Amino acid sequence: MFNFFKKKDKKEDKITEEKLHAIVDGEAISIESVPDAVFSQKMMGDGFAVKPTDSSIYSPVEGIISNVFPTKHAIGITTKGGLEILVHIGIDTVELDGKPFETTVSEGDTVTPSTVISVTNFNQLKESGKDSTVIVIVTNMDKVEHVDISKLGSVKHSDEIGTVTLK
């Protein structure tokens, strides 16, 4: 009659899939196409990248900001399902000491794919001789069954471009 004392099955609440969204307007490319072996060979994890045509960078997932690097070139996000996502703006941009980046979030902030997390001066980045590719990496692959990137080519920020299936 009443289920007051019945234990809830914890598996019912377990998140099994997370959606990935485009982080910036531009051209989505496979992680294997990123011109840096650390990313293209998936040494840090699996994901995707976008060659940007706009300066506003959005969150690729719903989650909480877990890390804002002091040099502002990278931002960590943790999802409800426990995925740890790294947004890395450009290649070798840590050397620029934060100059072309304006971070718009802080650790602990809740974000969605409609949240701007950074505004980047890509002209300044290119003038410094740096590649502007924006990379999204799932860093805790031990919790991941499969990463499926289903949309490459022209994208607008917040477009759903793939899913991550959790173990």
PDB file of C-alpha atoms in Angstrom:
ATOM      1  CA  MET A   1       0.000   0.000   0.000  1.00  0.00           C
ATOM      2  CA  PHE A   2       2.614   2.570   1.051  1.00  0.00           C
ATOM      3  CA  ASN A   3       6.246   2.437   0.068  1.00  0.00           C
ATOM      4  CA  PHE A   4       7.653   4.585   2.860  1.00  0.00           C
ATOM      5  CA  PHE A   5      10.210   2.033   3.971  1.00  0.00           C
ATOM      6  CA  LYS A   6      11.077   0.557   0.605  1.00  0.00           C
ATOM      7  CA  LYS A   7      14.634   1.348  -0.490  1.00  0.00           C
ATOM      8  CA  LYS A   8      14.987   3.184  -3.754  1.00  0.00           C
ATOM      9  CA  ASP A   9      17.043   1.474  -6.411  1.00  0.00           C
ATOM     10  CA  LYS A  10      20.056   3.742  -6.861  1.00  0.00           C
ATOM     11  CA  LYS A  11      20.536   2.565 -10.457  1.00  0.00           C
ATOM     12  CA  GLU A  12      17.289   4.323 -11.438  1.00  0.00           C
ATOM     13  CA  ASP A  13      18.906   7.691 -10.720  1.00  0.00           C
ATOM     14  CA  LYS A  14      22.217   6.901 -12.425  1.00  0.00           C
ATOM     15  CA  ILE A  15      22.949   9.043 -15.466  1.00  0.00           C
ATOM     16  CA  THR A  16      24.011   6.817 -18.362  1.00  0.00           C
ATOM     17  CA  GLU A  17      24.442   9.373 -21.139  1.00  0.00           C
ATOM     18  CA  GLU A  18      25.609  12.985 -21.384  1.00  0.00           C
ATOM     19  CA  LYS A  19      25.076  15.273 -24.382  1.00  0.00           C
ATOM     20  CA  LEU A  20      27.936  17.269 -25.890  1.00  0.00           C
ATOM     21  CA  HIS A  21      27.278  20.646 -27.514  1.00  0.00           C
ATOM     22  CA  ALA A  22      29.239  22.898 -29.843  1.00  0.00           C
ATOM     23  CA  ILE A  23      31.192  25.413 -27.793  1.00  0.00           C
ATOM     24  CA  VAL A  24      31.576  28.127 -30.405  1.00  0.00           C
ATOM     25  CA  ASP A  25      30.309  28.962 -33.891  1.00  0.00           C
ATOM     26  CA  GLY A  26      32.662  27.474 -36.460  1.00  0.00           C
ATOM     27  CA  GLU A  27      33.732  24.179 -38.001  1.00  0.00           C
ATOM     28  CA  ALA A  28      33.572  21.112 -35.770  1.00  0.00           C
ATOM     29  CA  ILE A  29      36.409  18.657 -36.412  1.00  0.00           C
ATOM     30  CA  SER A  30      37.296  15.239 -35.041  1.00  0.00           C
ATOM     31  CA  ILE A  31      39.743  15.085 -32.161  1.00  0.00           C
ATOM     32  CA  GLU A  32      42.101  13.164 -34.458  1.00  0.00           C
ATOM     33  CA  SER A  33      42.285  16.252 -36.737  1.00  0.00           C
ATOM     34  CA  VAL A  34      43.607  18.595 -34.027  1.00  0.00           C
ATOM     35  CA  PRO A  35      47.143  19.734 -34.976  1.00  0.00           C
ATOM     36  CA  ASP A  36      48.681  18.707 -31.640  1.00  0.00           C
ATOM     37  CA  ALA A  37      49.552  15.080 -30.847  1.00  0.00           C
ATOM     38  CA  VAL A  38      48.604  15.410 -27.166  1.00  0.00           C
ATOM     39  CA  PHE A  39      44.997  15.930 -28.273  1.00  0.00           C
ATOM     40  CA  SER A  40      44.841  14.067 -31.611  1.00  0.00           C
ATOM     41  CA  GLN A  41      46.302  10.895 -30.103  1.00  0.00           C
ATOM     42  CA  LYS A  42      43.820  11.167 -27.202  1.00  0.00           C
ATOM     43  CA  MET A  43      46.554  11.261 -24.549  1.00  0.00           C
ATOM     44  CA  MET A  44      44.313  13.414 -22.335  1.00  0.00           C
ATOM     45  CA  GLY A  45      41.028  11.767 -23.366  1.00  0.00           C
ATOM     46  CA  ASP A  46      38.473  11.706 -26.174  1.00  0.00           C
ATOM     47  CA  GLY A  47      36.345  14.554 -27.489  1.00  0.00           C
ATOM     48  CA  PHE A  48      36.084  16.996 -30.377  1.00  0.00           C
ATOM     49  CA  ALA A  49      37.267  20.433 -31.451  1.00  0.00           C
ATOM     50  CA  VAL A  50      35.948  23.520 -33.236  1.00  0.00           C
ATOM     51  CA  LYS A  51      37.804  25.947 -35.463  1.00  0.00           C
ATOM     52  CA  PRO A  52      36.080  29.144 -34.257  1.00  0.00           C
ATOM     53  CA  THR A  53      34.451  31.922 -36.263  1.00  0.00           C
ATOM     54  CA  ASP A  54      33.244  33.837 -33.178  1.00  0.00           C
ATOM     55  CA  SER A  55      34.871  35.026 -29.953  1.00  0.00           C
ATOM     56  CA  SER A  56      32.313  33.699 -27.431  1.00  0.00           C
ATOM     57  CA  ILE A  57      33.043  30.234 -26.012  1.00  0.00           C
ATOM     58  CA  TYR A  58      30.094  28.365 -24.443  1.00  0.00           C
ATOM     59  CA  SER A  59      29.926  25.388 -22.111  1.00  0.00           C
ATOM     60  CA  PRO A  60      29.739  22.068 -23.993  1.00  0.00           C
ATOM     61  CA  VAL A  61      27.677  20.459 -21.187  1.00  0.00           C
ATOM     62  CA  GLU A  62      25.422  21.107 -18.219  1.00  0.00           C
ATOM     63  CA  GLY A  63      27.572  21.093 -15.116  1.00  0.00           C
ATOM     64  CA  ILE A  64      29.607  22.989 -12.559  1.00  0.00           C
ATOM     65  CA  ILE A  65      32.860  24.845 -13.180  1.00  0.00           C
ATOM     66  CA  SER A  66      35.478  22.787 -11.357  1.00  0.00           C
ATOM     67  CA  ASN A  67      38.624  24.608 -12.468  1.00  0.00           C
ATOM     68  CA  VAL A  68      39.571  27.884 -14.128  1.00  0.00           C
ATOM     69  CA  PHE A  69      43.243  27.815 -15.046  1.00  0.00           C
ATOM     70  CA  PRO A  70      45.172  30.934 -13.902  1.00  0.00           C
ATOM     71  CA  THR A  71      46.276  31.514 -17.508  1.00  0.00           C
ATOM     72  CA  LYS A  72      42.587  31.473 -18.587  1.00  0.00           C
ATOM     73  CA  HIS A  73      43.314  29.201 -21.576  1.00  0.00           C
ATOM     74  CA  ALA A  74      41.480  26.203 -20.087  1.00  0.00           C
ATOM     75  CA  ILE A  75      38.370  25.568 -18.004  1.00  0.00           C
ATOM     76  CA  GLY A  76      37.274  22.358 -16.258  1.00  0.00           C
ATOM     77  CA  ILE A  77      33.610  21.366 -15.938  1.00  0.00           C
ATOM     78  CA  THR A  78      32.081  18.443 -14.006  1.00  0.00           C
ATOM     79  CA  THR A  79      28.655  17.092 -15.027  1.00  0.00           C
ATOM     80  CA  LYS A  80      25.951  15.538 -12.831  1.00  0.00           C
ATOM     81  CA  GLY A  81      26.930  12.156 -14.244  1.00  0.00           C
ATOM     82  CA  GLY A  82      30.514  12.684 -13.072  1.00  0.00           C
ATOM     83  CA  LEU A  83      32.148  13.443 -16.417  1.00  0.00           C
ATOM     84  CA  GLU A  84      35.167  15.699 -16.179  1.00  0.00           C
ATOM     85  CA  ILE A  85      35.361  17.955 -19.224  1.00  0.00           C
ATOM     86  CA  LEU A  86      38.300  20.146 -20.180  1.00  0.00           C
ATOM     87  CA  VAL A  87      37.741  23.085 -22.538  1.00  0.00           C
ATOM     88  CA  HIS A  88      41.136  24.068 -23.959  1.00  0.00           C
ATOM     89  CA  ILE A  89      41.240  27.296 -25.997  1.00  0.00           C
ATOM     90  CA  GLY A  90      43.894  27.173 -28.695  1.00  0.00           C
ATOM     91  CA  ILE A  91      47.144  25.233 -28.881  1.00  0.00           C
ATOM     92  CA  ASP A  92      50.194  26.171 -26.789  1.00  0.00           C
ATOM     93  CA  THR A  93      48.198  29.155 -25.504  1.00  0.00           C
ATOM     94  CA  VAL A  94      49.341  28.641 -21.906  1.00  0.00           C
ATOM     95  CA  GLU A  95      52.421  30.599 -23.028  1.00  0.00           C
ATOM     96  CA  LEU A  96      50.282  33.744 -23.561  1.00  0.00           C
ATOM     97  CA  ASP A  97      49.721  34.139 -19.801  1.00  0.00           C
ATOM     98  CA  GLY A  98      45.992  34.854 -20.167  1.00  0.00           C
ATOM     99  CA  LYS A  99      46.275  37.930 -22.383  1.00  0.00           C
ATOM    100  CA  PRO A 100      43.767  37.082 -25.171  1.00  0.00           C
ATOM    101  CA  PHE A 101      41.228  35.484 -22.787  1.00  0.00           C
ATOM    102  CA  GLU A 102      38.415  36.936 -20.696  1.00  0.00           C
ATOM    103  CA  THR A 103      36.948  34.233 -18.469  1.00  0.00           C
ATOM    104  CA  THR A 104      33.290  34.882 -17.614  1.00  0.00           C
ATOM    105  CA  VAL A 105      32.797  32.121 -15.004  1.00  0.00           C
ATOM    106  CA  SER A 106      34.274  31.171 -11.638  1.00  0.00           C
ATOM    107  CA  GLU A 107      34.814  27.859  -9.870  1.00  0.00           C
ATOM    108  CA  GLY A 108      31.498  26.603  -8.482  1.00  0.00           C
ATOM    109  CA  ASP A 109      29.314  28.311 -11.115  1.00  0.00           C
ATOM    110  CA  THR A 110      26.543  26.229 -12.705  1.00  0.00           C
ATOM    111  CA  VAL A 111      26.686  26.255 -16.514  1.00  0.00           C
ATOM    112  CA  THR A 112      24.600  25.047 -19.460  1.00  0.00           C
ATOM    113  CA  PRO A 113      25.304  25.004 -23.205  1.00  0.00           C
ATOM    114  CA  SER A 114      23.857  28.531 -23.359  1.00  0.00           C
ATOM    115  CA  THR A 115      26.383  29.888 -20.812  1.00  0.00           C
ATOM    116  CA  VAL A 116      29.326  31.915 -22.154  1.00  0.00           C
ATOM    117  CA  ILE A 117      32.402  30.699 -20.245  1.00  0.00           C
ATOM    118  CA  SER A 118      35.072  32.743 -22.046  1.00  0.00           C
ATOM    119  CA  VAL A 119      35.483  35.498 -24.619  1.00  0.00           C
ATOM    120  CA  THR A 120      38.668  35.152 -26.631  1.00  0.00           C
ATOM    121  CA  ASN A 121      40.444  37.658 -28.859  1.00  0.00           C
ATOM    122  CA  PHE A 122      41.321  35.222 -31.647  1.00  0.00           C
ATOM    123  CA  ASN A 123      43.044  37.956 -33.685  1.00  0.00           C
ATOM    124  CA  GLN A 124      45.496  38.513 -30.819  1.00  0.00           C
ATOM    125  CA  LEU A 125      45.928  34.763 -30.489  1.00  0.00           C
ATOM    126  CA  LYS A 126      46.736  34.398 -34.213  1.00  0.00           C
ATOM    127  CA  GLU A 127      49.104  37.404 -34.108  1.00  0.00           C
ATOM    128  CA  SER A 128      50.994  35.498 -31.407  1.00  0.00           C
ATOM    129  CA  GLY A 129      51.392  32.599 -33.845  1.00  0.00           C
ATOM    130  CA  LYS A 130      49.034  30.271 -31.973  1.00  0.00           C
ATOM    131  CA  ASP A 131      46.444  27.916 -33.463  1.00  0.00           C
ATOM    132  CA  SER A 132      42.908  28.963 -32.459  1.00  0.00           C
ATOM    133  CA  THR A 133      41.281  25.512 -32.369  1.00  0.00           C
ATOM    134  CA  VAL A 134      39.050  25.129 -29.284  1.00  0.00           C
ATOM    135  CA  ILE A 135      39.192  21.596 -27.893  1.00  0.00           C
ATOM    136  CA  VAL A 136      36.743  19.689 -25.668  1.00  0.00           C
ATOM    137  CA  ILE A 137      38.158  16.629 -23.886  1.00  0.00           C
ATOM    138  CA  VAL A 138      36.541  14.064 -21.581  1.00  0.00           C
ATOM    139  CA  THR A 139      39.449  13.556 -19.192  1.00  0.00           C
ATOM    140  CA  ASN A 140      38.126  10.733 -16.995  1.00  0.00           C
ATOM    141  CA  MET A 141      37.784   8.090 -19.696  1.00  0.00           C
ATOM    142  CA  ASP A 142      37.769   5.333 -17.051  1.00  0.00           C
ATOM    143  CA  LYS A 143      34.082   6.219 -16.495  1.00  0.00           C
ATOM    144  CA  VAL A 144      33.237   6.259 -20.213  1.00  0.00           C
ATOM    145  CA  GLU A 145      31.913   3.420 -22.329  1.00  0.00           C
ATOM    146  CA  HIS A 146      31.836   5.353 -25.612  1.00  0.00           C
ATOM    147  CA  VAL A 147      32.149   8.881 -27.058  1.00  0.00           C
ATOM    148  CA  ASP A 148      30.035   9.420 -30.184  1.00  0.00           C
ATOM    149  CA  ILE A 149      30.559  12.633 -32.149  1.00  0.00           C
ATOM    150  CA  SER A 150      27.742  12.664 -34.694  1.00  0.00           C
ATOM    151  CA  LYS A 151      27.968  16.173 -36.165  1.00  0.00           C
ATOM    152  CA  LEU A 152      31.087  17.599 -37.781  1.00  0.00           C
ATOM    153  CA  GLY A 153      31.373  20.555 -40.154  1.00  0.00           C
ATOM    154  CA  SER A 154      29.577  23.875 -39.740  1.00  0.00           C
ATOM    155  CA  VAL A 155      28.099  24.330 -36.241  1.00  0.00           C
ATOM    156  CA  LYS A 156      26.529  27.044 -34.123  1.00  0.00           C
ATOM    157  CA  HIS A 157      27.210  27.228 -30.392  1.00  0.00           C
ATOM    158  CA  SER A 158      24.898  24.997 -28.378  1.00  0.00           C
ATOM    159  CA  ASP A 159      24.195  22.632 -31.335  1.00  0.00           C
ATOM    160  CA  GLU A 160      24.117  19.068 -30.029  1.00  0.00           C
ATOM    161  CA  ILE A 161      27.022  17.326 -31.702  1.00  0.00           C
ATOM    162  CA  GLY A 162      27.481  14.112 -29.758  1.00  0.00           C
ATOM    163  CA  THR A 163      26.957  11.960 -26.703  1.00  0.00           C
ATOM    164  CA  VAL A 164      29.051  10.258 -24.067  1.00  0.00           C
ATOM    165  CA  THR A 165      27.826   6.888 -22.810  1.00  0.00           C
ATOM    166  CA  LEU A 166      28.889   6.232 -19.230  1.00  0.00           C
ATOM    167  CA  LYS A 167      29.891   2.840 -17.792  1.00  0.00           C
TER     168      LYS A 167
END
